[in-house]
Short mmCIF file of N, CA and C in Angstrom, two decimals:
data_model
loop_
_atom_site.label_atom_id
_atom_site.label_comp_id
_atom_site.label_asym_id
_atom_site.label_seq_id
_atom_site.Cartn_x
_atom_site.Cartn_y
_atom_site.Cartn_z
N MET S 1 -17.00 10.85 6.66
CA MET S 1 -15.69 11.18 6.34
C MET S 1 -15.30 11.41 5.34
N SER S 2 -14.19 12.02 5.50
CA SER S 2 -14.00 13.06 4.13
C SER S 2 -12.97 11.97 3.22
N VAL S 3 -14.00 11.28 1.91
CA VAL S 3 -12.90 10.45 1.06
C VAL S 3 -11.99 11.62 0.62
N LEU S 4 -11.99 12.74 0.43
CA LEU S 4 -11.02 13.44 -0.13
C LEU S 4 -9.72 13.89 0.44
N ARG S 5 -9.98 13.37 1.98
CA ARG S 5 -8.61 13.19 2.66
C ARG S 5 -8.47 11.81 3.09
N SER S 6 -9.26 10.90 2.90
CA SER S 6 -8.63 9.35 3.51
C SER S 6 -8.26 8.37 2.31
N VAL S 7 -8.55 9.26 1.04
CA VAL S 7 -7.99 8.84 -0.15
C VAL S 7 -6.25 8.67 -0.25
N PRO S 8 -5.90 10.25 -0.60
CA PRO S 8 -4.76 10.80 -0.50
C PRO S 8 -4.03 9.95 0.83
N LEU S 9 -4.52 9.56 1.92
CA LEU S 9 -3.74 9.64 2.40
C LEU S 9 -3.57 7.61 2.80
N PHE S 10 -4.60 7.05 2.25
CA PHE S 10 -4.89 5.43 1.34
C PHE S 10 -3.21 5.75 0.00
N VAL S 11 -2.91 6.22 -0.39
CA VAL S 11 -1.58 7.03 -1.13
C VAL S 11 -0.83 6.88 -1.04
N LEU S 12 -0.55 8.05 -0.10
CA LEU S 12 1.22 7.74 0.43
C LEU S 12 1.11 6.88 1.54
N ALA S 13 0.36 6.15 2.34
CA ALA S 13 0.34 4.86 2.99
C ALA S 13 1.55 3.77 2.24
N ALA S 14 0.31 3.24 0.97
CA ALA S 14 0.69 2.92 0.40
C ALA S 14 2.34 2.85 -0.52
N LEU S 15 2.61 3.81 -0.71
CA LEU S 15 3.97 4.29 -0.95
C LEU S 15 4.95 3.78 -0.38
N LEU S 16 4.64 4.43 1.15
CA LEU S 16 5.59 4.11 2.26
C LEU S 16 5.81 2.85 2.63
N GLU S 17 4.72 2.17 2.73
CA GLU S 17 4.69 0.62 2.97
C GLU S 17 5.40 -0.31 1.84
N ILE S 18 4.92 -0.43 0.82
CA ILE S 18 5.54 -0.50 -0.83
C ILE S 18 6.54 -0.57 -1.04
N GLY S 19 6.99 1.24 -1.06
CA GLY S 19 8.46 1.53 -0.91
C GLY S 19 8.88 0.92 -0.14
N GLY S 20 8.50 0.62 0.97
CA GLY S 20 9.33 0.59 2.25
C GLY S 20 9.89 -1.20 2.01
N ALA S 21 9.30 -1.74 1.43
CA ALA S 21 9.43 -2.88 1.85
C ALA S 21 10.83 -3.75 0.44
N TRP S 22 9.82 -2.80 -0.84
CA TRP S 22 11.07 -2.64 -1.99
C TRP S 22 12.21 -1.98 -1.67
N LEU S 23 12.12 -1.47 -1.24
CA LEU S 23 13.43 -1.31 -0.67
C LEU S 23 14.94 -2.61 0.29
N ILE S 24 14.09 -2.76 1.33
CA ILE S 24 14.59 -3.88 2.16
C ILE S 24 15.25 -5.09 1.46
N TRP S 25 13.55 -5.31 0.45
CA TRP S 25 13.58 -6.46 -0.99
C TRP S 25 15.32 -6.26 -2.14
N GLN S 26 15.30 -4.80 -2.30
CA GLN S 26 16.56 -4.77 -3.16
C GLN S 26 18.22 -4.49 -2.00
N GLY S 27 18.18 -4.42 -0.79
CA GLY S 27 18.84 -4.35 0.12
C GLY S 27 19.66 -5.89 0.50
N VAL S 28 18.88 -6.25 0.55
CA VAL S 28 18.52 -7.96 0.79
C VAL S 28 18.93 -8.81 -0.29
N ARG S 29 17.63 -9.03 -0.96
CA ARG S 29 17.75 -9.60 -1.88
C ARG S 29 19.12 -9.69 -3.88
N GLU S 30 18.79 -8.47 -4.03
CA GLU S 30 19.11 -7.57 -4.61
C GLU S 30 20.41 -7.23 -4.31
N HIS S 31 21.07 -7.30 -3.14
CA HIS S 31 22.62 -6.96 -2.65
C HIS S 31 22.67 -5.34 -2.83
N ARG S 32 22.05 -4.73 -2.16
CA ARG S 32 22.20 -3.05 -2.29
C ARG S 32 22.78 -2.51 -1.17
N GLY S 33 22.73 -3.58 -0.11
CA GLY S 33 23.19 -2.91 1.19
C GLY S 33 22.78 -2.21 2.09
N TRP S 34 23.09 -1.77 2.90
CA TRP S 34 22.28 -1.73 4.59
C TRP S 34 21.42 -0.65 4.44
N ALA S 35 22.45 0.70 3.14
CA ALA S 35 20.88 1.99 3.49
C ALA S 35 20.18 1.76 2.94
N TRP S 36 19.83 0.82 1.44
CA TRP S 36 18.54 1.01 0.95
C TRP S 36 17.55 0.41 2.37
N ILE S 37 18.60 -0.77 2.94
CA ILE S 37 17.29 -1.34 3.94
C ILE S 37 16.97 -0.98 5.12
N GLY S 38 18.20 0.35 5.60
CA GLY S 38 17.55 1.21 6.68
C GLY S 38 16.24 2.52 5.53
N GLY S 39 17.02 2.89 4.54
CA GLY S 39 15.26 3.94 4.50
C GLY S 39 14.48 3.03 4.21
N GLY S 40 14.23 1.66 3.68
CA GLY S 40 13.46 0.36 3.95
C GLY S 40 12.05 0.63 5.15
N VAL S 41 13.21 0.30 6.35
CA VAL S 41 12.73 0.50 7.77
C VAL S 41 12.10 1.68 7.81
N VAL S 42 13.03 3.41 7.31
CA VAL S 42 12.32 4.22 7.65
C VAL S 42 10.78 4.33 7.45
N ALA S 43 10.90 4.15 5.61
CA ALA S 43 9.70 4.06 5.31
C ALA S 43 8.90 3.46 5.90
N LEU S 44 9.22 2.04 6.50
CA LEU S 44 8.35 1.64 6.85
C LEU S 44 7.00 2.06 8.17
N GLY S 45 8.38 2.05 8.93
CA GLY S 45 7.59 3.26 10.10
C GLY S 45 6.79 4.38 10.25
N LEU S 46 7.08 5.18 8.55
CA LEU S 46 6.57 6.25 8.65
C LEU S 46 5.00 5.66 8.27
N TYR S 47 4.69 4.87 6.94
CA TYR S 47 3.86 4.39 6.67
C TYR S 47 3.14 3.85 8.19
N GLY S 48 3.42 3.58 8.95
CA GLY S 48 2.67 3.44 10.66
C GLY S 48 2.05 4.43 11.21
N PHE S 49 2.68 5.95 11.49
CA PHE S 49 2.37 7.24 11.14
C PHE S 49 0.91 7.23 10.35
N VAL S 50 1.27 7.20 9.09
CA VAL S 50 0.47 7.89 8.50
C VAL S 50 -0.88 7.32 8.44
N ALA S 51 -0.98 5.72 8.90
CA ALA S 51 -2.00 5.24 8.72
C ALA S 51 -2.98 6.35 10.31
N THR S 52 -2.56 6.63 11.12
CA THR S 52 -3.15 7.54 12.23
C THR S 52 -3.66 8.86 11.59
N LEU S 53 -3.45 9.17 10.93
CA LEU S 53 -3.40 10.19 10.27
C LEU S 53 -5.21 10.08 9.22
N GLN S 54 -5.83 9.07 9.21
CA GLN S 54 -7.11 9.03 8.43
C GLN S 54 -8.14 8.97 9.73
N PRO S 55 -9.17 9.58 9.31
CA PRO S 55 -10.05 10.26 9.81
C PRO S 55 -10.83 9.47 10.72
N ASP S 56 -11.36 8.02 9.98
CA ASP S 56 -11.85 6.94 11.03
C ASP S 56 -10.69 6.88 12.12
N ALA S 57 -11.06 6.63 13.10
CA ALA S 57 -11.00 6.08 14.16
C ALA S 57 -11.09 4.70 14.42
N GLN S 58 -11.46 3.93 13.94
CA GLN S 58 -11.29 2.06 14.22
C GLN S 58 -10.16 1.60 13.19
N PHE S 59 -9.17 1.32 14.50
CA PHE S 59 -7.86 1.21 13.91
C PHE S 59 -8.13 -0.32 12.86
N GLY S 60 -9.29 -1.59 13.18
CA GLY S 60 -9.24 -2.36 12.43
C GLY S 60 -9.82 -2.10 11.40
N ARG S 61 -11.18 -1.45 11.06
CA ARG S 61 -11.33 -0.86 9.48
C ARG S 61 -10.24 -0.21 8.83
N ILE S 62 -9.47 0.20 9.23
CA ILE S 62 -8.53 1.15 8.43
C ILE S 62 -7.38 0.28 7.86
N LEU S 63 -6.71 -0.68 8.67
CA LEU S 63 -5.96 -1.59 8.04
C LEU S 63 -6.52 -2.70 7.02
N ALA S 64 -7.54 -3.45 7.24
CA ALA S 64 -8.86 -3.86 6.64
C ALA S 64 -8.88 -3.09 5.49
N ALA S 65 -9.05 -1.87 5.08
CA ALA S 65 -9.53 -1.55 4.03
C ALA S 65 -8.39 -1.17 3.04
N TYR S 66 -7.15 -0.54 3.76
CA TYR S 66 -5.68 -0.51 3.64
C TYR S 66 -5.09 -1.20 2.57
N GLY S 67 -5.75 -3.22 3.40
CA GLY S 67 -5.08 -4.09 2.51
C GLY S 67 -5.45 -4.00 0.80
N GLY S 68 -6.67 -3.64 0.54
CA GLY S 68 -7.20 -3.68 -0.45
C GLY S 68 -6.35 -3.15 -1.53
N VAL S 69 -5.50 -1.74 -0.73
CA VAL S 69 -5.21 -0.84 -1.26
C VAL S 69 -3.61 -1.24 -1.36
N PHE S 70 -3.34 -1.84 -1.23
CA PHE S 70 -1.93 -2.63 -0.56
C PHE S 70 -1.84 -3.98 -1.97
N VAL S 71 -3.00 -4.70 -2.34
CA VAL S 71 -2.84 -5.26 -3.23
C VAL S 71 -2.69 -5.02 -4.63
N ALA S 72 -3.58 -3.39 -4.79
CA ALA S 72 -3.73 -2.63 -6.01
C ALA S 72 -2.07 -2.16 -6.19
N GLY S 73 -1.80 -1.82 -5.08
CA GLY S 73 -0.59 -0.42 -5.64
C GLY S 73 0.98 -1.58 -5.22
N SER S 74 0.59 -2.42 -4.64
CA SER S 74 1.46 -3.65 -4.94
C SER S 74 1.46 -4.09 -6.49
N LEU S 75 0.85 -3.77 -6.99
CA LEU S 75 1.12 -4.55 -8.76
C LEU S 75 1.12 -3.51 -9.29
N VAL S 76 0.94 -1.88 -9.01
CA VAL S 76 0.94 -1.03 -9.71
C VAL S 76 3.38 -0.12 -9.33
N TRP S 77 2.90 -0.76 -8.05
CA TRP S 77 4.48 -0.67 -8.02
C TRP S 77 5.44 -1.47 -8.84
N GLY S 78 5.03 -2.84 -8.42
CA GLY S 78 5.82 -4.17 -9.46
C GLY S 78 5.69 -3.47 -11.30
N MET S 79 5.05 -3.06 -12.30
CA MET S 79 4.72 -2.36 -12.76
C MET S 79 5.30 -1.40 -13.27
N VAL S 80 5.76 -0.27 -12.06
CA VAL S 80 6.07 0.48 -12.43
C VAL S 80 8.63 0.44 -12.15
N ALA S 81 8.48 -0.26 -11.00
CA ALA S 81 9.27 -0.34 -10.50
C ALA S 81 10.13 -1.72 -11.11
N ASP S 82 9.53 -2.64 -11.25
CA ASP S 82 10.61 -3.99 -12.08
C ASP S 82 9.67 -3.88 -13.63
N GLY S 83 9.06 -3.29 -14.04
CA GLY S 83 8.15 -4.04 -15.43
C GLY S 83 7.68 -5.49 -15.18
N TYR S 84 6.57 -5.67 -14.65
CA TYR S 84 6.27 -6.64 -13.78
C TYR S 84 4.52 -6.20 -15.29
N ARG S 85 4.22 -7.34 -15.74
CA ARG S 85 2.79 -6.94 -16.45
C ARG S 85 1.65 -7.91 -15.54
N PRO S 86 0.85 -7.31 -14.92
CA PRO S 86 -0.44 -8.43 -14.83
C PRO S 86 -1.02 -8.96 -15.60
N ASP S 87 -1.28 -9.80 -14.73
CA ASP S 87 -2.07 -10.69 -15.87
C ASP S 87 -4.35 -10.22 -16.35
N ARG S 88 -5.57 -10.29 -16.56
CA ARG S 88 -6.12 -10.55 -16.05
C ARG S 88 -6.73 -10.83 -15.05
N PHE S 89 -6.27 -11.63 -13.89
CA PHE S 89 -6.65 -12.14 -12.74
C PHE S 89 -5.98 -11.57 -11.94
N ASP S 90 -4.85 -10.55 -11.93
CA ASP S 90 -4.30 -9.91 -11.36
C ASP S 90 -5.62 -8.50 -11.11
N VAL S 91 -5.44 -8.25 -12.22
CA VAL S 91 -6.33 -6.44 -12.82
C VAL S 91 -7.52 -7.26 -12.36
N LEU S 92 -8.43 -8.13 -12.23
CA LEU S 92 -9.91 -8.47 -11.96
C LEU S 92 -9.62 -8.87 -9.77
N GLY S 93 -9.04 -9.59 -9.32
CA GLY S 93 -8.36 -9.38 -8.09
C GLY S 93 -8.30 -7.62 -7.17
N ALA S 94 -7.24 -6.79 -8.05
CA ALA S 94 -6.97 -6.10 -7.61
C ALA S 94 -8.53 -4.66 -7.51
N LEU S 95 -9.03 -5.08 -8.78
CA LEU S 95 -10.67 -4.47 -8.95
C LEU S 95 -11.55 -5.05 -7.61
N ILE S 96 -11.68 -6.10 -7.11
CA ILE S 96 -12.51 -6.56 -6.39
C ILE S 96 -11.15 -6.29 -4.96
N CYS S 97 -9.93 -6.18 -4.59
CA CYS S 97 -10.30 -4.84 -3.33
C CYS S 97 -10.35 -3.84 -3.35
N LEU S 98 -10.14 -2.74 -4.55
CA LEU S 98 -11.09 -1.61 -4.21
C LEU S 98 -12.17 -1.69 -3.90
N ALA S 99 -13.23 -1.90 -4.65
CA ALA S 99 -14.49 -2.68 -4.18
C ALA S 99 -14.24 -2.89 -2.67
N GLY S 100 -13.94 -3.61 -2.38
CA GLY S 100 -13.98 -3.94 -1.36
C GLY S 100 -13.48 -2.40 -0.46
N VAL S 101 -12.63 -1.91 -0.05
CA VAL S 101 -12.05 -0.51 0.33
C VAL S 101 -12.85 0.30 0.52
N THR S 102 -13.75 0.42 -0.94
CA THR S 102 -15.00 1.43 -1.27
C THR S 102 -16.44 1.21 -0.06
N VAL S 103 -16.36 0.09 0.11
CA VAL S 103 -17.61 -0.74 0.82
C VAL S 103 -17.41 -0.51 2.21
N ILE S 104 -16.09 -0.92 3.26
CA ILE S 104 -15.51 -0.78 4.08
C ILE S 104 -15.42 0.62 4.80
N MET S 105 -15.43 1.46 4.01
CA MET S 105 -14.36 3.02 4.64
C MET S 105 -15.90 3.83 3.94
N TYR S 106 -16.62 3.98 2.93
CA TYR S 106 -17.29 4.69 2.20
C TYR S 106 -18.94 4.51 2.77
N ALA S 107 -18.51 3.39 2.98
CA ALA S 107 -20.34 2.85 3.25
C ALA S 107 -21.17 4.16 4.46
N PRO S 108 -22.09 4.28 3.83
CA PRO S 108 -22.58 4.63 4.84
C PRO S 108 -23.19 4.17 6.05
N ARG S 109 -23.14 4.78 6.94
CA ARG S 109 -22.90 4.17 8.56
C ARG S 109 -24.72 5.02 9.55
N SER S 110 -25.19 3.95 10.09
CA SER S 110 -26.14 5.12 10.91
C SER S 110 -25.08 5.44 12.40
#
């Protein structure tokens, strides 16, 4: 498994999925309109394609591991885009999720 290939793909997937959901949120909840919603739908669709580029061929493994990346990435997105300040339990939970990603994706398998 190429860590150097899969990590950037996880980051790109997070940007597309979290960004897409955020754009839809902005379009609907913040009344920014259909262009924001449409951009979000496109970003979410692109996320689905990026996930298929992972070196591992196991759909369940990729999506399970990505879940941990999504948790941590969502907190970072909230900090950057919305001024959210995670507390120590948010940070601890994100670190636990990222540890799970590491085990799921990069543990040696026979």
